[in-house]
Structure formats: C-alpha cells, structure tokens
Tab-separated table of C-alpha atoms (C1' of nucleotides) in Angstrom:
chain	number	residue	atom	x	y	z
L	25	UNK	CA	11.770	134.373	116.308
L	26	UNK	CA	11.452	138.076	116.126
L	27	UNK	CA	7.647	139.678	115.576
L	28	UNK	CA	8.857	142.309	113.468
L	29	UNK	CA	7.405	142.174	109.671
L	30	UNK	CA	10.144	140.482	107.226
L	31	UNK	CA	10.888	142.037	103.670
L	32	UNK	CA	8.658	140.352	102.065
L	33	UNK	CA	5.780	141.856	104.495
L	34	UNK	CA	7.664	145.095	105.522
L	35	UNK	CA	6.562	148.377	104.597
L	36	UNK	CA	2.815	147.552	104.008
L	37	UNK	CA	-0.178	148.409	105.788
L	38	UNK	CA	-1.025	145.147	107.568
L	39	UNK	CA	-4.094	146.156	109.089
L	40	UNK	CA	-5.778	147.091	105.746
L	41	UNK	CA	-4.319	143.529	104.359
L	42	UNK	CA	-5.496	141.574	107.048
L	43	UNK	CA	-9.130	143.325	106.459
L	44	UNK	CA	-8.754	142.387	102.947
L	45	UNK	CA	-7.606	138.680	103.440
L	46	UNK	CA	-10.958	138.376	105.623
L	47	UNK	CA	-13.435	140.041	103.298
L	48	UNK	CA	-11.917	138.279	100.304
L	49	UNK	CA	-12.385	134.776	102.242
L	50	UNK	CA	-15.583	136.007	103.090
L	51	UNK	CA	-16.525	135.998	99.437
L	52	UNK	CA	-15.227	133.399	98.717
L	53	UNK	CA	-17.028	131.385	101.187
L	54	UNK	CA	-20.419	133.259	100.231
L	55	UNK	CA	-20.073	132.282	96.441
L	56	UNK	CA	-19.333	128.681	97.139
L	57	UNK	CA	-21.946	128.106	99.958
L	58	UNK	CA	-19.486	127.870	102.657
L	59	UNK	CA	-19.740	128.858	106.057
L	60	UNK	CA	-17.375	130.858	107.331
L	61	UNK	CA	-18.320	130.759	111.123
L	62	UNK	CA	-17.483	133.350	113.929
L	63	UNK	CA	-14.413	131.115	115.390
L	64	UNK	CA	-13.088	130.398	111.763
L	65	UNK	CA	-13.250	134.048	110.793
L	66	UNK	CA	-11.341	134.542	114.435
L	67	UNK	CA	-8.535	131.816	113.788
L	68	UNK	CA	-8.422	132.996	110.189
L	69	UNK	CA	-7.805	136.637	111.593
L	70	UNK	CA	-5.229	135.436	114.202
L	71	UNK	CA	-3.379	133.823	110.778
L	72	UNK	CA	-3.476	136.558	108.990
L	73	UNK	CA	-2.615	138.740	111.886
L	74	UNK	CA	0.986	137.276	112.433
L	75	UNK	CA	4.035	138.169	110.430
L	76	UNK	CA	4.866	134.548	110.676
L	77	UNK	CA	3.379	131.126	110.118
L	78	UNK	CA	1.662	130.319	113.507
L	79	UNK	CA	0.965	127.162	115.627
L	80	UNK	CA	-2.261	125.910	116.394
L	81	UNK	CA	-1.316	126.008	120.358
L	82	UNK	CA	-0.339	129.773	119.194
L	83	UNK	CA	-3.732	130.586	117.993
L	84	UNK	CA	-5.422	129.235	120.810
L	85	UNK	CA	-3.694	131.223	122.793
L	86	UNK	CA	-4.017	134.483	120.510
L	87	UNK	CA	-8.195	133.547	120.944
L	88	UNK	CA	-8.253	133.283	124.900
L	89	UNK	CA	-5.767	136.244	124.603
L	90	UNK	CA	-9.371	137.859	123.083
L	91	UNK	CA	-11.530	136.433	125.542
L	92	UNK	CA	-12.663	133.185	123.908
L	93	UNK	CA	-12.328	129.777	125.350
L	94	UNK	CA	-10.931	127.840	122.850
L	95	UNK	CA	-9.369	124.001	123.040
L	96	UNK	CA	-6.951	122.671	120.443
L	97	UNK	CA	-9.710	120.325	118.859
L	98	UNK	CA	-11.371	123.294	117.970
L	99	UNK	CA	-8.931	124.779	116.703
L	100	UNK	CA	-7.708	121.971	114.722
L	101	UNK	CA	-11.010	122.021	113.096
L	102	UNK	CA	-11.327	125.549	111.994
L	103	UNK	CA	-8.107	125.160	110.825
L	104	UNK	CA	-8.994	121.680	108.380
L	105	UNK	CA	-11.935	124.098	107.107
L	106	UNK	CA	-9.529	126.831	106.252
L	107	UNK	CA	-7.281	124.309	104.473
L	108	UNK	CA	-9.561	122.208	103.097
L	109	UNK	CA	-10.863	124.962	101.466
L	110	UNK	CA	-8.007	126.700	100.873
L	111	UNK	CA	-8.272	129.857	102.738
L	112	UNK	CA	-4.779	128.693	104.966
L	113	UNK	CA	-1.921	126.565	104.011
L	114	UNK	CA	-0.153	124.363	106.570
L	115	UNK	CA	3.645	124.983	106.352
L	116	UNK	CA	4.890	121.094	107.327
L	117	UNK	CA	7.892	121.504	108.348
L	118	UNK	CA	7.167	124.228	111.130
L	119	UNK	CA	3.551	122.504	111.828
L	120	UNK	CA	2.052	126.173	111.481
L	121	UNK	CA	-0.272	127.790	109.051
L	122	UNK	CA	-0.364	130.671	106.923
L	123	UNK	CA	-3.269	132.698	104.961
L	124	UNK	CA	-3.296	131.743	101.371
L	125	UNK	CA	-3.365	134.154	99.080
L	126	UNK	CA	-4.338	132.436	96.224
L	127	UNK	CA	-7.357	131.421	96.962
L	128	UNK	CA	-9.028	128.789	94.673
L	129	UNK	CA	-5.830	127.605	93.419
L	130	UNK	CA	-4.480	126.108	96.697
L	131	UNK	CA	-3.131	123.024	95.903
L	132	UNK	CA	-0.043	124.104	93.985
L	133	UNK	CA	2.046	126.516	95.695
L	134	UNK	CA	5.533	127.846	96.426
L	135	UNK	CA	6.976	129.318	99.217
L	136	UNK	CA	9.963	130.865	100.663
L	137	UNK	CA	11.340	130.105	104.554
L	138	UNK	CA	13.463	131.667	106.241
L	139	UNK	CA	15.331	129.460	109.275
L	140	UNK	CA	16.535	132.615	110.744
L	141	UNK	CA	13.314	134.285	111.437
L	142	UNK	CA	10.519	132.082	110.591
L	143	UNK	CA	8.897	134.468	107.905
L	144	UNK	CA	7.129	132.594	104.946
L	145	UNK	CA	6.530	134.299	101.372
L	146	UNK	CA	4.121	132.292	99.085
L	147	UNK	CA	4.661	132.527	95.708
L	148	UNK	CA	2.012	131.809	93.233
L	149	UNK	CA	2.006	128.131	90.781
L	150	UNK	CA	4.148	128.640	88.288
L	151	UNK	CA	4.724	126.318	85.048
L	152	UNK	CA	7.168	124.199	86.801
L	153	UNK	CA	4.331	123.325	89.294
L	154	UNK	CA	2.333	122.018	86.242
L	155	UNK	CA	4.906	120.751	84.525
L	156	UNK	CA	6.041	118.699	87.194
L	157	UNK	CA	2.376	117.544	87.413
L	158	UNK	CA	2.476	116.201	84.085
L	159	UNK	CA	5.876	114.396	84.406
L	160	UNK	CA	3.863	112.661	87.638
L	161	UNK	CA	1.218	111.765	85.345
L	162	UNK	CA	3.507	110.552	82.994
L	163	UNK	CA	4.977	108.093	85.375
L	164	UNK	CA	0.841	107.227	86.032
L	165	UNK	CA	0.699	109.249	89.469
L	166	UNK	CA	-2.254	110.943	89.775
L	167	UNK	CA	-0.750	114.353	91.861
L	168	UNK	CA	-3.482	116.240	93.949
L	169	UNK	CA	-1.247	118.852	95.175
L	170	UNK	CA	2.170	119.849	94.333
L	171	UNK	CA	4.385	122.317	96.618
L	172	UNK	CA	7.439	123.664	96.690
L	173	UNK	CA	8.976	124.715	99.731
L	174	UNK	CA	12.419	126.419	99.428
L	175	UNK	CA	14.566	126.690	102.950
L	176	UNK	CA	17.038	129.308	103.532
L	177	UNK	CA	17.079	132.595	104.680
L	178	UNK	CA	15.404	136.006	103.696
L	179	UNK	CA	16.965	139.284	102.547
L	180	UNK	CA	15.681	140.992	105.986
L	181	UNK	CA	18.265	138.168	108.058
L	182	UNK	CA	20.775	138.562	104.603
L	183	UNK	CA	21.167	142.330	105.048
L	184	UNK	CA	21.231	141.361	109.571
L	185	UNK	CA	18.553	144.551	109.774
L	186	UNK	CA	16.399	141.627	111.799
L	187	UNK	CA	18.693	139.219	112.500
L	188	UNK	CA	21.588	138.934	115.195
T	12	UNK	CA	-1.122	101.566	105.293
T	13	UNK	CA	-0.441	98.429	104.109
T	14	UNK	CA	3.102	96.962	104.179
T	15	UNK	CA	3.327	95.761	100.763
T	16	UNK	CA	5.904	97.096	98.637
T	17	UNK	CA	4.613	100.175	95.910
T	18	UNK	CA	4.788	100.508	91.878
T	19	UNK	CA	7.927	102.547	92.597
T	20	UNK	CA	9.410	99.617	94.496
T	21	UNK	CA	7.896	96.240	93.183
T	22	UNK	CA	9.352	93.747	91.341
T	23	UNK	CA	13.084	94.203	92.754
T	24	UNK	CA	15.132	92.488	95.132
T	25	UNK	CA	14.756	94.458	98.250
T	26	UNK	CA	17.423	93.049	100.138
T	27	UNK	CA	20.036	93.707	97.506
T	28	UNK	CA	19.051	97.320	97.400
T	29	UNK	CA	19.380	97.469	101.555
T	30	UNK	CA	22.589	96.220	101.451
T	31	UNK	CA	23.883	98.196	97.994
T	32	UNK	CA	22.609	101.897	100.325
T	33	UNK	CA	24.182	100.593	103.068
T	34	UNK	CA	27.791	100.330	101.667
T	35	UNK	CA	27.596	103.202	99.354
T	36	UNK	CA	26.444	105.014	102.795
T	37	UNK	CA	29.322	103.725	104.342
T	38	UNK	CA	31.863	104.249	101.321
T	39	UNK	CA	29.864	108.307	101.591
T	40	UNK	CA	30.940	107.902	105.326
T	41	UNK	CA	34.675	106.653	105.194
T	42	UNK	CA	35.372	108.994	102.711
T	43	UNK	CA	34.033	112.332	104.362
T	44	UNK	CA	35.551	111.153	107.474
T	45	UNK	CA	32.283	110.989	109.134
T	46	UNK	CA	31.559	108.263	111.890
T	47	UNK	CA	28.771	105.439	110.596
T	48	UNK	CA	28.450	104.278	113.906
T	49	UNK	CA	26.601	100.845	114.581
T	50	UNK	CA	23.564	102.378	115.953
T	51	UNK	CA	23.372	104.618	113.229
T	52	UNK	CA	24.161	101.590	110.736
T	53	UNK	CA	20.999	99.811	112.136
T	54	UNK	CA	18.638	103.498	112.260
T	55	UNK	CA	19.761	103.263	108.585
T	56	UNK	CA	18.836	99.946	107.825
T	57	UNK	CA	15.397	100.403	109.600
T	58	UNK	CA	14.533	103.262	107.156
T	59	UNK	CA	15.911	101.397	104.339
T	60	UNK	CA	13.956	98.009	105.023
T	61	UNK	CA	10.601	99.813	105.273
T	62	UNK	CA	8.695	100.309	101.975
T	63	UNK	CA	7.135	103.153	103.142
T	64	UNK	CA	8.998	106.604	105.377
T	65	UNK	CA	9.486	105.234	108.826
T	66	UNK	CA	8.333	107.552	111.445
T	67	UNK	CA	11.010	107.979	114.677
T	68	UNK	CA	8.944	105.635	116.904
T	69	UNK	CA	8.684	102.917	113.986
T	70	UNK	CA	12.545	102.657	114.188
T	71	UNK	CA	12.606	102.284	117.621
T	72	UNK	CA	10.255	99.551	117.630
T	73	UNK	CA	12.077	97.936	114.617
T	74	UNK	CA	15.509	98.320	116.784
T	75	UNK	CA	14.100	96.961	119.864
T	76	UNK	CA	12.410	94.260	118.162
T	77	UNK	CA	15.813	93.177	117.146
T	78	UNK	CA	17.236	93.409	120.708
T	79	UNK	CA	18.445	96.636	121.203
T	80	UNK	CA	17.371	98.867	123.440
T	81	UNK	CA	16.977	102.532	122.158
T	82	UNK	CA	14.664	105.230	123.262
T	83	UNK	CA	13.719	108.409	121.278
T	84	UNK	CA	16.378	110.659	121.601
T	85	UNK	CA	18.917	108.188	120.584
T	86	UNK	CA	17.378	107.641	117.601
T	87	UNK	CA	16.639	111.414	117.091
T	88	UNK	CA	20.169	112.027	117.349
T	89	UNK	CA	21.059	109.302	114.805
T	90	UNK	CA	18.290	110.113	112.202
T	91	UNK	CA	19.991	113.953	112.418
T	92	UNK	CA	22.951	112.553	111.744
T	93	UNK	CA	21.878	110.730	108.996
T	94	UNK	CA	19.599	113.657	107.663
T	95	UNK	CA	22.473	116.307	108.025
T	96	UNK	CA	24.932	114.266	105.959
T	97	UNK	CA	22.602	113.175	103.189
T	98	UNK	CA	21.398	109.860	103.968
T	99	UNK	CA	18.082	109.918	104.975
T	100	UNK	CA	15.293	112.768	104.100
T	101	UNK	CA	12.675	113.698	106.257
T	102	UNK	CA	9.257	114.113	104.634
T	103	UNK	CA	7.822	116.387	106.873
T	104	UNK	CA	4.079	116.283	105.662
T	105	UNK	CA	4.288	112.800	107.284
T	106	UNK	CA	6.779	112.888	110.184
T	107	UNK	CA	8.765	110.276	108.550
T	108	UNK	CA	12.111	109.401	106.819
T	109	UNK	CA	13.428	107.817	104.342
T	110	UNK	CA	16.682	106.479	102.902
T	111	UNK	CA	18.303	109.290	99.879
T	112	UNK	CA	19.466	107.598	97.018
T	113	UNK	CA	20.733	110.917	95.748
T	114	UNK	CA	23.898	111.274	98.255
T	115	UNK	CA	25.436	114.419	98.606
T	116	UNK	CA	23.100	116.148	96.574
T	117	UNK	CA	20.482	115.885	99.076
T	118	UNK	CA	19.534	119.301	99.532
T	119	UNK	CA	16.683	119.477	96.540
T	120	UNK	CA	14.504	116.751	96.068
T	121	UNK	CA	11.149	116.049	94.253
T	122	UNK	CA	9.063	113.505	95.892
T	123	UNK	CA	6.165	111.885	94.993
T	124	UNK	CA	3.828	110.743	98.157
T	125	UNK	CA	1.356	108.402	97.829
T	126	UNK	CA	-1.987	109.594	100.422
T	127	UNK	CA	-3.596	106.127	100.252
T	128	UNK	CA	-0.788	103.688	101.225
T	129	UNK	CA	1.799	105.980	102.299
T	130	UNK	CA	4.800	105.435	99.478
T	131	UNK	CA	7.106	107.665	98.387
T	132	UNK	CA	9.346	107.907	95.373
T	133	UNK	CA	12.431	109.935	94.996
T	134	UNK	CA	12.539	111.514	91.671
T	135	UNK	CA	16.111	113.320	91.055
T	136	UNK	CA	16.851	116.875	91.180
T	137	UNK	CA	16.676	118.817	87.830
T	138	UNK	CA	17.406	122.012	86.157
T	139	UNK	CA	13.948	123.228	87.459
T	140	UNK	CA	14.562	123.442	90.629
T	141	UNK	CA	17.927	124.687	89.911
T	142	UNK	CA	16.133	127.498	88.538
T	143	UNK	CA	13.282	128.280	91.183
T	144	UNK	CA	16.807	128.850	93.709
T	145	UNK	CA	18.236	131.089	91.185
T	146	UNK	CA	14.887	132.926	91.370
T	147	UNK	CA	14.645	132.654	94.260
T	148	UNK	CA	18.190	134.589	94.717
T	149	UNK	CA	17.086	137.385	92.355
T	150	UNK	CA	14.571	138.057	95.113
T	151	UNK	CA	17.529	138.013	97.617
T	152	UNK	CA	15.962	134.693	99.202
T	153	UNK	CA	19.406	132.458	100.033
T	154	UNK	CA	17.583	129.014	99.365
T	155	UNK	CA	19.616	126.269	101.501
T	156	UNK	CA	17.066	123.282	100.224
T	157	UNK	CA	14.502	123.510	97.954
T	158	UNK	CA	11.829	120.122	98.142
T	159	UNK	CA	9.022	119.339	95.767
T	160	UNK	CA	6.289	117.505	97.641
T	161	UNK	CA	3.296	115.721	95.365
T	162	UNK	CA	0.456	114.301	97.327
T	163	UNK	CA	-1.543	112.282	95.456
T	164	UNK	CA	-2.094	108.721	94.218
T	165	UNK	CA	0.325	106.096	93.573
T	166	UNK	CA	-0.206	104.107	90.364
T	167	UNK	CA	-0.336	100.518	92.266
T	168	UNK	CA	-3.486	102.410	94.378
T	169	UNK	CA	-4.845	103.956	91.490
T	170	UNK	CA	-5.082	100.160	89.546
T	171	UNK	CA	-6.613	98.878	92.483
T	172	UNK	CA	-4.053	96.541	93.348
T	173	UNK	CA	-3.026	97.589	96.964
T	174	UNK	CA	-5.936	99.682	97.696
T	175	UNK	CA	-9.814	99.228	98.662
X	29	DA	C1'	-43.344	127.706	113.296
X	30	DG	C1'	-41.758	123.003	114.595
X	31	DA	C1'	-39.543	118.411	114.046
X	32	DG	C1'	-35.813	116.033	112.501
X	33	DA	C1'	-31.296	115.840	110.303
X	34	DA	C1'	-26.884	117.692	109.656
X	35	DA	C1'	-23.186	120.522	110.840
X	36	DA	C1'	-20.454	122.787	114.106
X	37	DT	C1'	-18.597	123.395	118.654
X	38	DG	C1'	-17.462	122.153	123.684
X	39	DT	C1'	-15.036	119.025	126.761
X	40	DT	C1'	-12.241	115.407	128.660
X	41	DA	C1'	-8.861	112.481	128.012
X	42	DT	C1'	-5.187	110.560	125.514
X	43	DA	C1'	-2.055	109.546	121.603
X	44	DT	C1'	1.891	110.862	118.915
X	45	DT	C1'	5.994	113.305	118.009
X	46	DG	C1'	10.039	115.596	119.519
X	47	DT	C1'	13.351	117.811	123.080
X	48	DT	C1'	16.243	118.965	127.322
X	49	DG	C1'	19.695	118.026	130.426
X	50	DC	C1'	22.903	115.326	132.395
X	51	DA	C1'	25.511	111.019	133.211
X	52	DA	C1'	28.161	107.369	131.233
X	53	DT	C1'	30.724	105.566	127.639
X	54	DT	C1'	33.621	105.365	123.569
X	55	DC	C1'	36.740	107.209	120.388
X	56	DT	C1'	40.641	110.236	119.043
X	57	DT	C1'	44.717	112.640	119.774
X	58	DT	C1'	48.653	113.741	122.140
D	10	DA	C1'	47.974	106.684	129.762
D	11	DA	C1'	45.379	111.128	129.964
D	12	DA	C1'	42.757	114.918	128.158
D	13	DG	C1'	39.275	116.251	125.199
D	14	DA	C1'	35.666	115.462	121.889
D	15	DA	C1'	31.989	112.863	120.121
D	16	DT	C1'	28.547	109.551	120.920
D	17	DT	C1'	25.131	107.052	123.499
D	18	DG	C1'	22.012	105.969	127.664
D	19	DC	C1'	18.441	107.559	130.331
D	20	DA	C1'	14.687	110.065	132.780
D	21	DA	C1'	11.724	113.467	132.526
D	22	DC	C1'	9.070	116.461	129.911
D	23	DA	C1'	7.315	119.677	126.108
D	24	DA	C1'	4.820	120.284	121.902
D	25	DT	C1'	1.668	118.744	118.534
D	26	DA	C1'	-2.457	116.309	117.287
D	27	DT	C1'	-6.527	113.278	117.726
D	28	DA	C1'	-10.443	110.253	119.705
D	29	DA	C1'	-14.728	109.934	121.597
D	30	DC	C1'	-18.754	111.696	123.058
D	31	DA	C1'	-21.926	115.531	124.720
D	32	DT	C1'	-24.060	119.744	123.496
D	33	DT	C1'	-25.444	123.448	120.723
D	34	DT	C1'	-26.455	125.687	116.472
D	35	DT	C1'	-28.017	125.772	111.831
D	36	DC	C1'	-30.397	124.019	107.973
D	37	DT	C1'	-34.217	121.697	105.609
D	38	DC	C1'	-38.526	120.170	104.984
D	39	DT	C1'	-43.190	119.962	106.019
DNA sequence: AGAGAAAATGTTATATTGTTGCAATTCTTT
DNA sequence: AAAGAATTGCAACAATATAACATTTTCTCT
C-alpha cells in the first residue's frame, strides 16, 4: 500500500490540515468537558498524519517511532476515546481508523475505499443516511449509527498515476 | 448473545428455510458451473442454522461437533468461496457471516445489526444505493460493493423480550 | 493544601481472528 | 490412464484485540 497522498488527499497542505484536525478536536473536547490527554492528542496526530486508515499495531509503532513506550492496550484505549467521541472512525473491514471530519455528527457516515491503495474518503450524512434511519424505525429498529461503506477503487489507481 | 431466534427471524420454520438456501445455493452453483463441494455444503449450513452471523471459529466448532475435522484455513477457504460467489456476507463490524438471501446481487446490501443480541437482518438493495455508486462514479470512485451497516437495537431487545 | 474518589495509563499475559506454505487428495480433461 | 487444475489437510505462525491488575495522574470536596 503505497504512502503517497490519494486524489482525494492530493494536492493539499497536509501539515496545516493535520494542525487543524488537532486544534478543532481540541475544541471540541474543551467545550464538552473532555479530556483530550497527551497520548490521545499523539495517537490522534499519528491518525491524522497518515494518508491512509492506520492499524492500531501501526500507531504504536508510529509512537515508539517518537520515543514513547506505548502497548496496544493503550492504544486501544485512546483509540475507544477518539471513537466514542467521535474524533476517529474505525474503518471495519481494514480494522484501522481514520480522523473524522465531521465531528459531532459521527454516527452516520459515508466513505469511499479503495482496494488498490487503501486510501479512505469520508463523505458527510446525506438524506439517504436518514432516510434509511427512518425506514429502520419503521420496521421498529431503533438505529444508533448508520454507515455506508462503498468498496472499489479511487480515481488516483483509475487513472494508474499510483497504482501498478 | 443469546441463541434465541430475533423479530427478524421468529415465528418461521427454521429448518425449512435451511434447507430452501441450501438448494437454491446449489441450483446458484450447478448453474454457474461452480463446485458446492461437501465441505462447503456443511460451512453453508453452519452459517445458515445460526440465528445470529457465525464467526470462522463458531463453524469450526459446529463442523467438528458433527464429526468432521476442520481447522481454520479450511474453513477460511470455504467461507471465501462462499463470500466470492454470493452466498454468504461477511459483516465485518463483527467478524462474522451470514447466509445472502439476495444471490447474485450480493454486492450492495443494507443490514440491520442488532448490538444487544447480535442479529442481523438483510434488507434488499434499492435505488438508493444504486444512486450513492452513481455518485460515487461522478467523483471517479469505481464502487465494486457498496454495504449499509445499522447498529442499533433490534425490536425483540427493544420490547424486552430477549434482553435484560 | 490534603484526603479520598475517579479517571487514565502501564504492564503482563492471553484470547481471538486470520494467513502462509506445502503436502496430499480429488476432480476434470485429454 | 496421465497430466493438470482445483480442493482439502495440516502445522506453524502472524495480526488483531482484550483481560486483569498495578500504578499514576487528575479531579473534587472539605
């Protein structure tokens, strides 16, 4: 899986987004009396960081890679803060996270994966999110969370500028 | 997660509905030409028995208990079989499978996945997500599958009558 | 400030899920 | 029957995730 940015991410400055992500989460967590500790606010940077959904093994490794002892527990625990709270959204079917950004409104949420190279685009709730919630309720099941997740592959691996 | 049947699937004859997927899996089978092999008949079965997604292990346990001997890849290789051609889905949020009662058009699905005793229901694809892949396309995004995944509570759990 | 409670993190061990690689068998085709 | 392809058996192992308990930090209340 290549480490170059995919079309959806290409041609942006990701420093400056990254910095954004982490002051917006920052924020967030102020206004609703959350903490967002020093090892959350790392393994939310080392999210936001990659071009590509990464593993909890990865972002142990990308912490001891900075110096900090860190063991998957904790790691699974920063990261079921993050997604509890909606800062991060675990991508099932690679068992890897990504930053959310659309924060507050979490639980719905579409998203775009490419099987060539691994990049994720999230799209924001749409009507078909909520209208599908309301055909659940109809049928008396009480949805929590409705997502999408579309499998396929991205323009970048379309147009072979990243792929083989 | 209890082992009683859901409001999806109570209140019909279980055993007719194993056998009716198993022979329109095997009419599916005959007529592509693919191979329904005995081991995958019984990986089939397993998954179809269960009232709730079987995980890998599960089906080994339920193929051993009935004599066989199988170990994890065998059934890996059988449940990819399965999954590739259409009869079984893999809900990923719960490393688990279960039978498709939508052959051949397996590739979109809306599910509905009960968190408090594990169910899920298969609604059928509709024009909606017909249309997020043909948005998705405008945006040059190839979708191969697209799934719709709603956690939440079944109405059986919600009345109180399999839950707490 | 200090005590106690609650929350977060560290640590060891282990459980669960999934894969690799190769040998043996079975099926298909000629 | 023989070659080739697909399937299955099997042993080892890799990757992902959690349990249980100790320790530290932070918060709250006096």
């Amino acid at each position: 899986m290549p480490e170059t940015p995919t079309a959806f991410q290409r041609g942006h400055d990701h420093d400056r987004c990254v910095r954004h992500a982490l002051s917006a989460a920052a924020d967030h967590c102020r206004e609703a009396g959350l903490r967002l500790t020093p090892l959350r606010r790392k393994v939310l940077q080392a999210v936001w960081r990659s071009h590509h959904p990464l593993g909890a093994y990865e972002i142990c490794d990308a912490l001891v890679a900075e110096g900090d002892q860190v063991l998957p527990p904790t790691v699974y625990r920063a990261l079921d803060f993050l997604e509890r709270n909606g800062l991060v959204h675990r991508i099932a079917s690679l068992n890897a996270f990504i930053g959310c950004n659309q924060m507050g409104r979490h639980s719905n949420g579409r998203y775009l994966i490419c099987s060539d190279c691994g990049s994720v685009a999230e799209l924001p709730p749409d009507e078909l999110l909520e209208r599908f919630a309301f055909e659940a309720g109809a049928m008396a099941f009480e949805a929590r969370s409705v997502r999408l997740e579309a499998v396929g592959r991205c323009a970048a691996c379309a147009a072979g500028t990243t792929g083989p």
